[in-house]
PDB file of C-alpha atoms and ligand atoms in Angstrom:
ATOM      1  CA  UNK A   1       5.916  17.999  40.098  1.00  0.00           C
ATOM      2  CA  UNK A   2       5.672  20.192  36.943  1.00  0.00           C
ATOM      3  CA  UNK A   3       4.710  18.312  33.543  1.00  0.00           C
ATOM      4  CA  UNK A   4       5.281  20.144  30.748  1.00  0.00           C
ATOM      5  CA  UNK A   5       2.317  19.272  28.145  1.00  0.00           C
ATOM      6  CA  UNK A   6       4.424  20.628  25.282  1.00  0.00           C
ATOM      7  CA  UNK A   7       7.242  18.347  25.528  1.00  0.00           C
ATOM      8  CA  UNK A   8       7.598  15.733  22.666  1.00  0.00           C
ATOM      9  CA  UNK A   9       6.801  12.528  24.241  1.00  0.00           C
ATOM     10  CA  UNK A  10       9.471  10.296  24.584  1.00  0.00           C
ATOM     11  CA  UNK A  11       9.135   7.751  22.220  1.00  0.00           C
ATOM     12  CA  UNK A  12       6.885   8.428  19.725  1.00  0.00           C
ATOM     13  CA  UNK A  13       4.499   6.390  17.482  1.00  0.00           C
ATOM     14  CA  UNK A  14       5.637   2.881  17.597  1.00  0.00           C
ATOM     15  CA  UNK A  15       7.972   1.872  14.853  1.00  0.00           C
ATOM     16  CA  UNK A  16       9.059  -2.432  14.333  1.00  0.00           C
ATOM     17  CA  UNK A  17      11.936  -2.863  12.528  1.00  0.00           C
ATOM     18  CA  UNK A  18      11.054  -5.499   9.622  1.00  0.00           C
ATOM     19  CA  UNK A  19      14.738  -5.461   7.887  1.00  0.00           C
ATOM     20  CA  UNK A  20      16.648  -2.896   7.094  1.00  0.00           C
ATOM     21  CA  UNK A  21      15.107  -0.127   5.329  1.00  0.00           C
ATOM     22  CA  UNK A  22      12.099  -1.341   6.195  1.00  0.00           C
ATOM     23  CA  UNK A  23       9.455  -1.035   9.341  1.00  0.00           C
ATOM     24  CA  UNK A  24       5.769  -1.392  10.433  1.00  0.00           C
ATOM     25  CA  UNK A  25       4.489   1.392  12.022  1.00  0.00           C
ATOM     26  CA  UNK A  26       1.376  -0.517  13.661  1.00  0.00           C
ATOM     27  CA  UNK A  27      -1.880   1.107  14.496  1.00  0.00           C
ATOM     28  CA  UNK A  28      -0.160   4.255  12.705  1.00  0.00           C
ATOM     29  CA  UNK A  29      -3.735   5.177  10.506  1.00  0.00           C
ATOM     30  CA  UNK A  30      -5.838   4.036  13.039  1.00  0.00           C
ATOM     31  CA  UNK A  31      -7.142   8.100  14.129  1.00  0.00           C
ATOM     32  CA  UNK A  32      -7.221   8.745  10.267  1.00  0.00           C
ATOM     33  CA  UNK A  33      -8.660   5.904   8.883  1.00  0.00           C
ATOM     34  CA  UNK A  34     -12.085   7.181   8.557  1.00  0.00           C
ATOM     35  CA  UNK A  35     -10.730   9.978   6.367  1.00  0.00           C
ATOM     36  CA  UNK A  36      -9.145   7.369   4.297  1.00  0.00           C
ATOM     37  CA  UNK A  37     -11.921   5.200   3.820  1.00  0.00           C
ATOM     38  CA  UNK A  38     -14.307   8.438   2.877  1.00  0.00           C
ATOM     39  CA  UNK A  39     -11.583   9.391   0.374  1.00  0.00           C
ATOM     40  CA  UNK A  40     -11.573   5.178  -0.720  1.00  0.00           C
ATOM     41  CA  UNK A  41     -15.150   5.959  -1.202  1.00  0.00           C
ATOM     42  CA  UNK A  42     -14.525   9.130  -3.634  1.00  0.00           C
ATOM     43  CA  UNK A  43     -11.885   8.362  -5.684  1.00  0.00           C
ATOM     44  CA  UNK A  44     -14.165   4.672  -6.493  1.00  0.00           C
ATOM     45  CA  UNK A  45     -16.992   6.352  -7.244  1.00  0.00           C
ATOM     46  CA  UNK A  46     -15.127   8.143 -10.183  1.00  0.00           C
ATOM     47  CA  UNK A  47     -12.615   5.297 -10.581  1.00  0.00           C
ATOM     48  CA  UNK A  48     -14.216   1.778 -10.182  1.00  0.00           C
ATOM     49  CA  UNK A  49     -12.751  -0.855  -8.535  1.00  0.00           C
ATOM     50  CA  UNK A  50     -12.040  -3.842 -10.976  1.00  0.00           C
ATOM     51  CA  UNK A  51     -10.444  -6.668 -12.071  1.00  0.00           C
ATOM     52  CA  UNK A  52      -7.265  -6.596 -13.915  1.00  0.00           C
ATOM     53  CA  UNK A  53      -5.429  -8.860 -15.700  1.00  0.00           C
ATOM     54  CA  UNK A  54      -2.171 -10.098 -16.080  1.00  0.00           C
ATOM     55  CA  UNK A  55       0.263 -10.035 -18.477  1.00  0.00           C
ATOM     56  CA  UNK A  56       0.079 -13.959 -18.715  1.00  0.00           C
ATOM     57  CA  UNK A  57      -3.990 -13.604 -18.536  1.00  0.00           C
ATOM     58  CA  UNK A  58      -4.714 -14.419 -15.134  1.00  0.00           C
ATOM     59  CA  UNK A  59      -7.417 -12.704 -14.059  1.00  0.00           C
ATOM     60  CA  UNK A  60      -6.444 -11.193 -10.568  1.00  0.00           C
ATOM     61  CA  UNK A  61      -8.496 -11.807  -7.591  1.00  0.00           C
ATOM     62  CA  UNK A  62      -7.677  -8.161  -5.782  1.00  0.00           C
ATOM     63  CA  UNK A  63     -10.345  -5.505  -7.101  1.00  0.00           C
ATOM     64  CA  UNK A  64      -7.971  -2.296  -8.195  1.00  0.00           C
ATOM     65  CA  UNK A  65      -8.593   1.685  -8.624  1.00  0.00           C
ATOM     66  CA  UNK A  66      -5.848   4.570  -8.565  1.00  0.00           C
ATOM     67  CA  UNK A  67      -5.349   7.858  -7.865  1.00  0.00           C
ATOM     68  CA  UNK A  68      -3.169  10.356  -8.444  1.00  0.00           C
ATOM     69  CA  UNK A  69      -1.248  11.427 -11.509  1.00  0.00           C
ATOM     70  CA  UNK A  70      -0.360   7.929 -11.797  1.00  0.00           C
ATOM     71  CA  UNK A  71      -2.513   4.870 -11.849  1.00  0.00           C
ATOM     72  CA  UNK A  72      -0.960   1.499 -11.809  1.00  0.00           C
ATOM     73  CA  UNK A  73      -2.319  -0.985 -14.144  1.00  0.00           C
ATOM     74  CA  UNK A  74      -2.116  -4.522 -15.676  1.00  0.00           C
ATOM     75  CA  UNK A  75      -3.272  -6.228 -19.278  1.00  0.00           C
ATOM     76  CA  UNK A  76      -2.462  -8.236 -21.818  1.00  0.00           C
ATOM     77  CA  UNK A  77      -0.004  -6.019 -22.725  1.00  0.00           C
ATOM     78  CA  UNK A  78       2.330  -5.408 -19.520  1.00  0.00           C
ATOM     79  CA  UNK A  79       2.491  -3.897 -16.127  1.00  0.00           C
ATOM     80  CA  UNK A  80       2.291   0.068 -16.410  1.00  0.00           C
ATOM     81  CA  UNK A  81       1.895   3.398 -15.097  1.00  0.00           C
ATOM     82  CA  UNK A  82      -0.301   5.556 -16.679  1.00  0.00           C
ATOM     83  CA  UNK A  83      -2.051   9.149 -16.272  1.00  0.00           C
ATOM     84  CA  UNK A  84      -5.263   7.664 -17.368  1.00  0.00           C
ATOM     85  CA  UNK A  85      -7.602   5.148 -16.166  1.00  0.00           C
ATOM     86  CA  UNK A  86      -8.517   2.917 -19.161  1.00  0.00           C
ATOM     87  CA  UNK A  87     -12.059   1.922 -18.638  1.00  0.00           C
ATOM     88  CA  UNK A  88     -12.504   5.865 -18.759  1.00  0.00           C
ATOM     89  CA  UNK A  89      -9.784   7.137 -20.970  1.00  0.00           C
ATOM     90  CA  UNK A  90     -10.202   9.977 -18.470  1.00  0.00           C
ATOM     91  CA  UNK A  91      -7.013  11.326 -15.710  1.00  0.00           C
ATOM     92  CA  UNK A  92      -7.372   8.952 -12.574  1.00  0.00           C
ATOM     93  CA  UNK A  93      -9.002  11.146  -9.620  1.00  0.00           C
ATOM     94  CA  UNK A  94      -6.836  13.549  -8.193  1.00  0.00           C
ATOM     95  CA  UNK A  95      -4.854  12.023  -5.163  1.00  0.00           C
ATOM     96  CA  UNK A  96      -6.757  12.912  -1.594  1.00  0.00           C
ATOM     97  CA  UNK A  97      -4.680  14.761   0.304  1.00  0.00           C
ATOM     98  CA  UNK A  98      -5.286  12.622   3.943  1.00  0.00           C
ATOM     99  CA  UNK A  99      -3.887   9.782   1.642  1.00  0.00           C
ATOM    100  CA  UNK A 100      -1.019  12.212   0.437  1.00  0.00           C
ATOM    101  CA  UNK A 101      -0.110  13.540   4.103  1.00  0.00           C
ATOM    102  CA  UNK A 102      -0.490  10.322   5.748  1.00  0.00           C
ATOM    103  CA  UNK A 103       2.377   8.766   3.198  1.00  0.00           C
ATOM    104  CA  UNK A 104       4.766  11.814   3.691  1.00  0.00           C
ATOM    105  CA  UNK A 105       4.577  11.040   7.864  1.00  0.00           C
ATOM    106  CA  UNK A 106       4.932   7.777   7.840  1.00  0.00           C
ATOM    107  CA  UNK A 107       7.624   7.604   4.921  1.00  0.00           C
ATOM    108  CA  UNK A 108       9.379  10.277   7.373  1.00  0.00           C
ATOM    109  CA  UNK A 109       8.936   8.051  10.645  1.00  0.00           C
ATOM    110  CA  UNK A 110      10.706   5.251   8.466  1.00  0.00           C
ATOM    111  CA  UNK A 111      13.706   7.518   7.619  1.00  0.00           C
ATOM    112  CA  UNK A 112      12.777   8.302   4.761  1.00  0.00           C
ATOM    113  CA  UNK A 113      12.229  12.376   4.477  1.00  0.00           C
ATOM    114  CA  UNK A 114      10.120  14.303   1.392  1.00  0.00           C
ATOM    115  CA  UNK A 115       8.433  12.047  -0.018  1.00  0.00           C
ATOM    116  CA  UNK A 116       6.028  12.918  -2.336  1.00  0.00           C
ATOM    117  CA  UNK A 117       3.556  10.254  -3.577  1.00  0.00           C
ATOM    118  CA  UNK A 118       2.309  10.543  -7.178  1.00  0.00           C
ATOM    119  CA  UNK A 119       0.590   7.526  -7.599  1.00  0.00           C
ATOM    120  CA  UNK A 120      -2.005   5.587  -4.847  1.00  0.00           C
ATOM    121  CA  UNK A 121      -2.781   2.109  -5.765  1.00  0.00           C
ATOM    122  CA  UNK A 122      -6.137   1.071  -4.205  1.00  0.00           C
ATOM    123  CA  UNK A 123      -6.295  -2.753  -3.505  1.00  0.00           C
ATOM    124  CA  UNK A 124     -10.120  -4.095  -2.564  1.00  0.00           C
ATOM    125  CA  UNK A 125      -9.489  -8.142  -1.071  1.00  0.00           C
ATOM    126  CA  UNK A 126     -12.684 -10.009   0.090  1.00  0.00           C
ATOM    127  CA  UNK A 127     -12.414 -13.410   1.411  1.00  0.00           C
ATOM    128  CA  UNK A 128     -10.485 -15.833  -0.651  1.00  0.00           C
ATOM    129  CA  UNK A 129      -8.621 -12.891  -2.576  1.00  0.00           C
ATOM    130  CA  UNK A 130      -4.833 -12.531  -2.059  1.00  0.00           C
ATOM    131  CA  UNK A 131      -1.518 -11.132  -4.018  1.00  0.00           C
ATOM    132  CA  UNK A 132       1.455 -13.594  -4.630  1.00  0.00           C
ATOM    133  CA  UNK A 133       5.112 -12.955  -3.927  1.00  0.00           C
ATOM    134  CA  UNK A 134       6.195  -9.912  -6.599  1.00  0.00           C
ATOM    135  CA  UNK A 135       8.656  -6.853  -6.369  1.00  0.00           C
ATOM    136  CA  UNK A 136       7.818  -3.029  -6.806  1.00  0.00           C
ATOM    137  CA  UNK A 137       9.511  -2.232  -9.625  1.00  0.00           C
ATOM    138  CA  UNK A 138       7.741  -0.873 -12.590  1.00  0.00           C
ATOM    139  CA  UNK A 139       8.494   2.621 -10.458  1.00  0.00           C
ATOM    140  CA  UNK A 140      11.146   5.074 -12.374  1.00  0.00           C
ATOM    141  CA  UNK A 141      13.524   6.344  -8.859  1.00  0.00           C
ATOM    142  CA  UNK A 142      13.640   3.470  -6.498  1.00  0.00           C
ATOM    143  CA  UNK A 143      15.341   5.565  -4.300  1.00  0.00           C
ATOM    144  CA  UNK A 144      12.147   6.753  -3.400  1.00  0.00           C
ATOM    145  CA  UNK A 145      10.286   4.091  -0.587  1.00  0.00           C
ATOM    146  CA  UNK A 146       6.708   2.283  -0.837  1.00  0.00           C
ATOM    147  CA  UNK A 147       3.918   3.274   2.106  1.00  0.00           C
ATOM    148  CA  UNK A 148       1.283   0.626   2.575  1.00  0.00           C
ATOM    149  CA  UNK A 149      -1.642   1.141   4.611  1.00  0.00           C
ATOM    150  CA  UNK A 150      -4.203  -1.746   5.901  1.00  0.00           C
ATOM    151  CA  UNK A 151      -7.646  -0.819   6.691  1.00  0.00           C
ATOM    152  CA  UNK A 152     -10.215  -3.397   7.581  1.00  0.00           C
ATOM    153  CA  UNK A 153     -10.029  -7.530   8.153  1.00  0.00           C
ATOM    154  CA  UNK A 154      -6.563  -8.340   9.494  1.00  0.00           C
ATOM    155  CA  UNK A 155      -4.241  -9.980   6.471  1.00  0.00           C
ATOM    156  CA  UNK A 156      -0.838 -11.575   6.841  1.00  0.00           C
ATOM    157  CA  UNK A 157       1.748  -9.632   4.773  1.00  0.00           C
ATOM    158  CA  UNK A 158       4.417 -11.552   3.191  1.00  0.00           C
ATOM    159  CA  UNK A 159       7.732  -9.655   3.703  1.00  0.00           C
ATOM    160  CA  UNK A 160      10.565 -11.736   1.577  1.00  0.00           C
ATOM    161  CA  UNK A 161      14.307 -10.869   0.341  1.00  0.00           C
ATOM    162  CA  UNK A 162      15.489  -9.461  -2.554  1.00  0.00           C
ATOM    163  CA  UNK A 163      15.119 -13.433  -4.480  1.00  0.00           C
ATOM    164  CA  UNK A 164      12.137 -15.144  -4.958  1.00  0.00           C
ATOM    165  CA  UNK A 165      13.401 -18.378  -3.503  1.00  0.00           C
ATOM    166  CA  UNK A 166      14.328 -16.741   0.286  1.00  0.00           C
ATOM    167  CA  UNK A 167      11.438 -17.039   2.556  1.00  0.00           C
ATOM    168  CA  UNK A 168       9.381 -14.233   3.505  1.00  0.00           C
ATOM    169  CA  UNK A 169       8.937 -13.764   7.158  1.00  0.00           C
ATOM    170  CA  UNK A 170       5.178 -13.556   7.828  1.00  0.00           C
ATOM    171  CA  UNK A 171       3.465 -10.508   9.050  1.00  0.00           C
ATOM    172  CA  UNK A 172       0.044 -10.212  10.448  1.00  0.00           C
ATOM    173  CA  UNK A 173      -1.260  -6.721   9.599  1.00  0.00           C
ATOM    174  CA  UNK A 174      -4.289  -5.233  11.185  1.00  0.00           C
ATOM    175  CA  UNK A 175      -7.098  -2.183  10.705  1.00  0.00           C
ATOM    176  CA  UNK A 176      -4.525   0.971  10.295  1.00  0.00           C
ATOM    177  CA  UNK A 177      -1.160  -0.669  10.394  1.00  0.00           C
ATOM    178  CA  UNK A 178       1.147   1.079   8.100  1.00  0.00           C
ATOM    179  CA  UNK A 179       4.092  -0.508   6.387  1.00  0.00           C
ATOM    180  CA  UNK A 180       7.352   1.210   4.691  1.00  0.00           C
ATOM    181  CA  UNK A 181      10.166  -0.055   2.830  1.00  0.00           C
ATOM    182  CA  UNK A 182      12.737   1.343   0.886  1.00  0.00           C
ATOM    183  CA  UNK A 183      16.132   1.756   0.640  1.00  0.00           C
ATOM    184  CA  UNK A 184      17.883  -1.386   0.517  1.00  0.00           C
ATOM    185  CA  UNK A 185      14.669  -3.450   0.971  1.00  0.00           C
ATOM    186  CA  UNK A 186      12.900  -1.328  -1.684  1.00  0.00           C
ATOM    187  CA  UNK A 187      12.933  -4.149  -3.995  1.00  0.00           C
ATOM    188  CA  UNK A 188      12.273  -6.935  -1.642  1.00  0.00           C
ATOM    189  CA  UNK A 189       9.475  -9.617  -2.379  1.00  0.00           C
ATOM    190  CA  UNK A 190       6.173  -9.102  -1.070  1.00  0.00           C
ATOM    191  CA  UNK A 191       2.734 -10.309  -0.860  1.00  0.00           C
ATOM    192  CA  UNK A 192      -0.740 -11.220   0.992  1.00  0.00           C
ATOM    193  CA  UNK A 193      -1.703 -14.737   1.761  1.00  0.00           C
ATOM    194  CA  UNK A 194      -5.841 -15.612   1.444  1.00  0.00           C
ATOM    195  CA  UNK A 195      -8.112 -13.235   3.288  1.00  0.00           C
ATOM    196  CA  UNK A 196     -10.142 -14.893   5.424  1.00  0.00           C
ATOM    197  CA  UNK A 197     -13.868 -14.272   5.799  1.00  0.00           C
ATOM    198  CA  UNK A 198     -14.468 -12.357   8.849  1.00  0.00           C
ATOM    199  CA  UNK A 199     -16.233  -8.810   9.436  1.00  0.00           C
ATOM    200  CA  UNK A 200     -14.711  -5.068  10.347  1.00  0.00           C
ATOM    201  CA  UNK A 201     -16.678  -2.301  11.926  1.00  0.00           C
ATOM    202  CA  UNK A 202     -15.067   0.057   9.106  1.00  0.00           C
ATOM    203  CA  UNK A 203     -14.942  -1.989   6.122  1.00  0.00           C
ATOM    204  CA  UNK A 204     -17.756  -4.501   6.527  1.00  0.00           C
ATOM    205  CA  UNK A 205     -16.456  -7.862   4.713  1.00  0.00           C
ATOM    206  CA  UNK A 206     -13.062  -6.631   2.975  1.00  0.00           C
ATOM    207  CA  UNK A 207     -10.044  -4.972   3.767  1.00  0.00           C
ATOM    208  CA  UNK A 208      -7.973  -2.097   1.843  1.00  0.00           C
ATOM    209  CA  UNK A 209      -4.586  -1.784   1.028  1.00  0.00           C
ATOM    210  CA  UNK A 210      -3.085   1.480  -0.265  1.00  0.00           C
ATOM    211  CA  UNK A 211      -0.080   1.458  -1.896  1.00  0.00           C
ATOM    212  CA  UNK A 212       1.471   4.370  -2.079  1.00  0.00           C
ATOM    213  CA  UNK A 213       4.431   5.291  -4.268  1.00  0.00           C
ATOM    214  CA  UNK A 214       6.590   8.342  -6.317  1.00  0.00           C
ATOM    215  CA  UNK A 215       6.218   6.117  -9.677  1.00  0.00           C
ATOM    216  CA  UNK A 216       7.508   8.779 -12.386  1.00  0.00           C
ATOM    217  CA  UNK A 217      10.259  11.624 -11.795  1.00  0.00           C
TER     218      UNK A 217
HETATM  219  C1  SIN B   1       0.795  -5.088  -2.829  1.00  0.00           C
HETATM  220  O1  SIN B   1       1.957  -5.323  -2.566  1.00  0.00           O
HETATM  221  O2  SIN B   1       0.473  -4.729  -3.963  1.00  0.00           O
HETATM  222  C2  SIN B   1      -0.302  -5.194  -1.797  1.00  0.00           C
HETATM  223  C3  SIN B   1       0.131  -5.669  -0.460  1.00  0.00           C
HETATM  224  C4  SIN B   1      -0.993  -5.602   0.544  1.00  0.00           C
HETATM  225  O3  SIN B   1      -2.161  -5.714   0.170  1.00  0.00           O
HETATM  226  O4  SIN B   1      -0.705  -5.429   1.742  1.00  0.00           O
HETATM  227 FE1  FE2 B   2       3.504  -4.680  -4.042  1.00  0.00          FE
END
């Protein structure tokens, strides 16, 4: 029997339909996430990881950095992108382009062709940290999807409906699972419950989450 080592294998990377519009692509950063977490590791050392606050002064307990040409960010004064970091007043670190390519893929495994990030927000839990039920939405085309990549202690995402009040179905993500959602679940409810303690080969006591997202034109 001939095999033919060139053929596209027949089903590809694994892709688990979450709703409509939306799908986990598990284990999908696993061979890159090394790349990832050296980038993680670059863009922090010129961009901090820190505490932000909310707009109703809640401190929150995710430690934040962005890069890109967009960073997202949170004070007193709102929810925001912006081109500059404010603890630096200086551009956020240009967006790494494993973290750039990766998005693109996996946005086009999802259905979800050309898409460009612009802005890569860098979430740093350790135990007891999580991120309560919220929408996406402070992004300017919402016809453009949301890539989110776990690397490090396994989390359980939160994947709700397009109200507060409907109950999210519960998703346990682990070390290089990839979520995408978009479409008509681009503005569904969302969220982390409490990291527990634990330890990763890659990440030591913590896991990442990069959210990546076309947040201006
Ligand atoms: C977020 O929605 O901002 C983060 C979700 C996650 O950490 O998986
Ligand atoms: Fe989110």
């Amino acid at each position: 029997m001939q095999h033919d080592l060139f053929a596209a294998p027949a089903s590809g990377p694994e892709r688990l339909p979450l709703a409509d519009g939306a799908v986990v692509l598990p284990a999908y950063a696993c061979g890159v996430a090394d790349q990832l977490l050296a980038a993680i590791d670059s863009v922090v050392a010129q961009a901090p990881l820190r505490r932000m606050v909310t707009p109703g002064g809640q401190t929150m307990s995710a430690q934040m950095s962005n890069c890109g040409a967009l960073g997202w960010v949170t004070d007193r004064a709102g929810y925001r992108y912006q081109a500059t970091d404010p603890v630096s007043g200086r551009p956020w670190p240009a967006m790494p382009v494993a973290i750039a390519r990766l998005a693109t893929q996996a946005a086009a495994l999802a259905g979800f062709a050309d898409f460009f990030p612009d802005a890569c927000l860098i979430n740093r839990y350790q135990p007891g940290a999580r991120m309560g039920l919220h929408q996406d939405r402070d992004e300017q085309d919402l016809s453009q999807p949301i890539v989110s990549v776990s690397l490090g202690l396994p989390m359980v995402f939160q994947f709700g409906g397009l109200k507060r009040s409907e109950r999210p179905r519960r998703v346990p993500l682990n070390h290089g699972d990839v979520v995408v959602w978009g479409g008509p679940s681009r503005l569904r409810y969302h969220g982390v419950l409490t990291l527990k303690p634990g330890t990763h080969p890659a990440t030591g006591d913590c896991r990442y989450n990069l959210t990546l997202r076309r947040a201006g034109r």
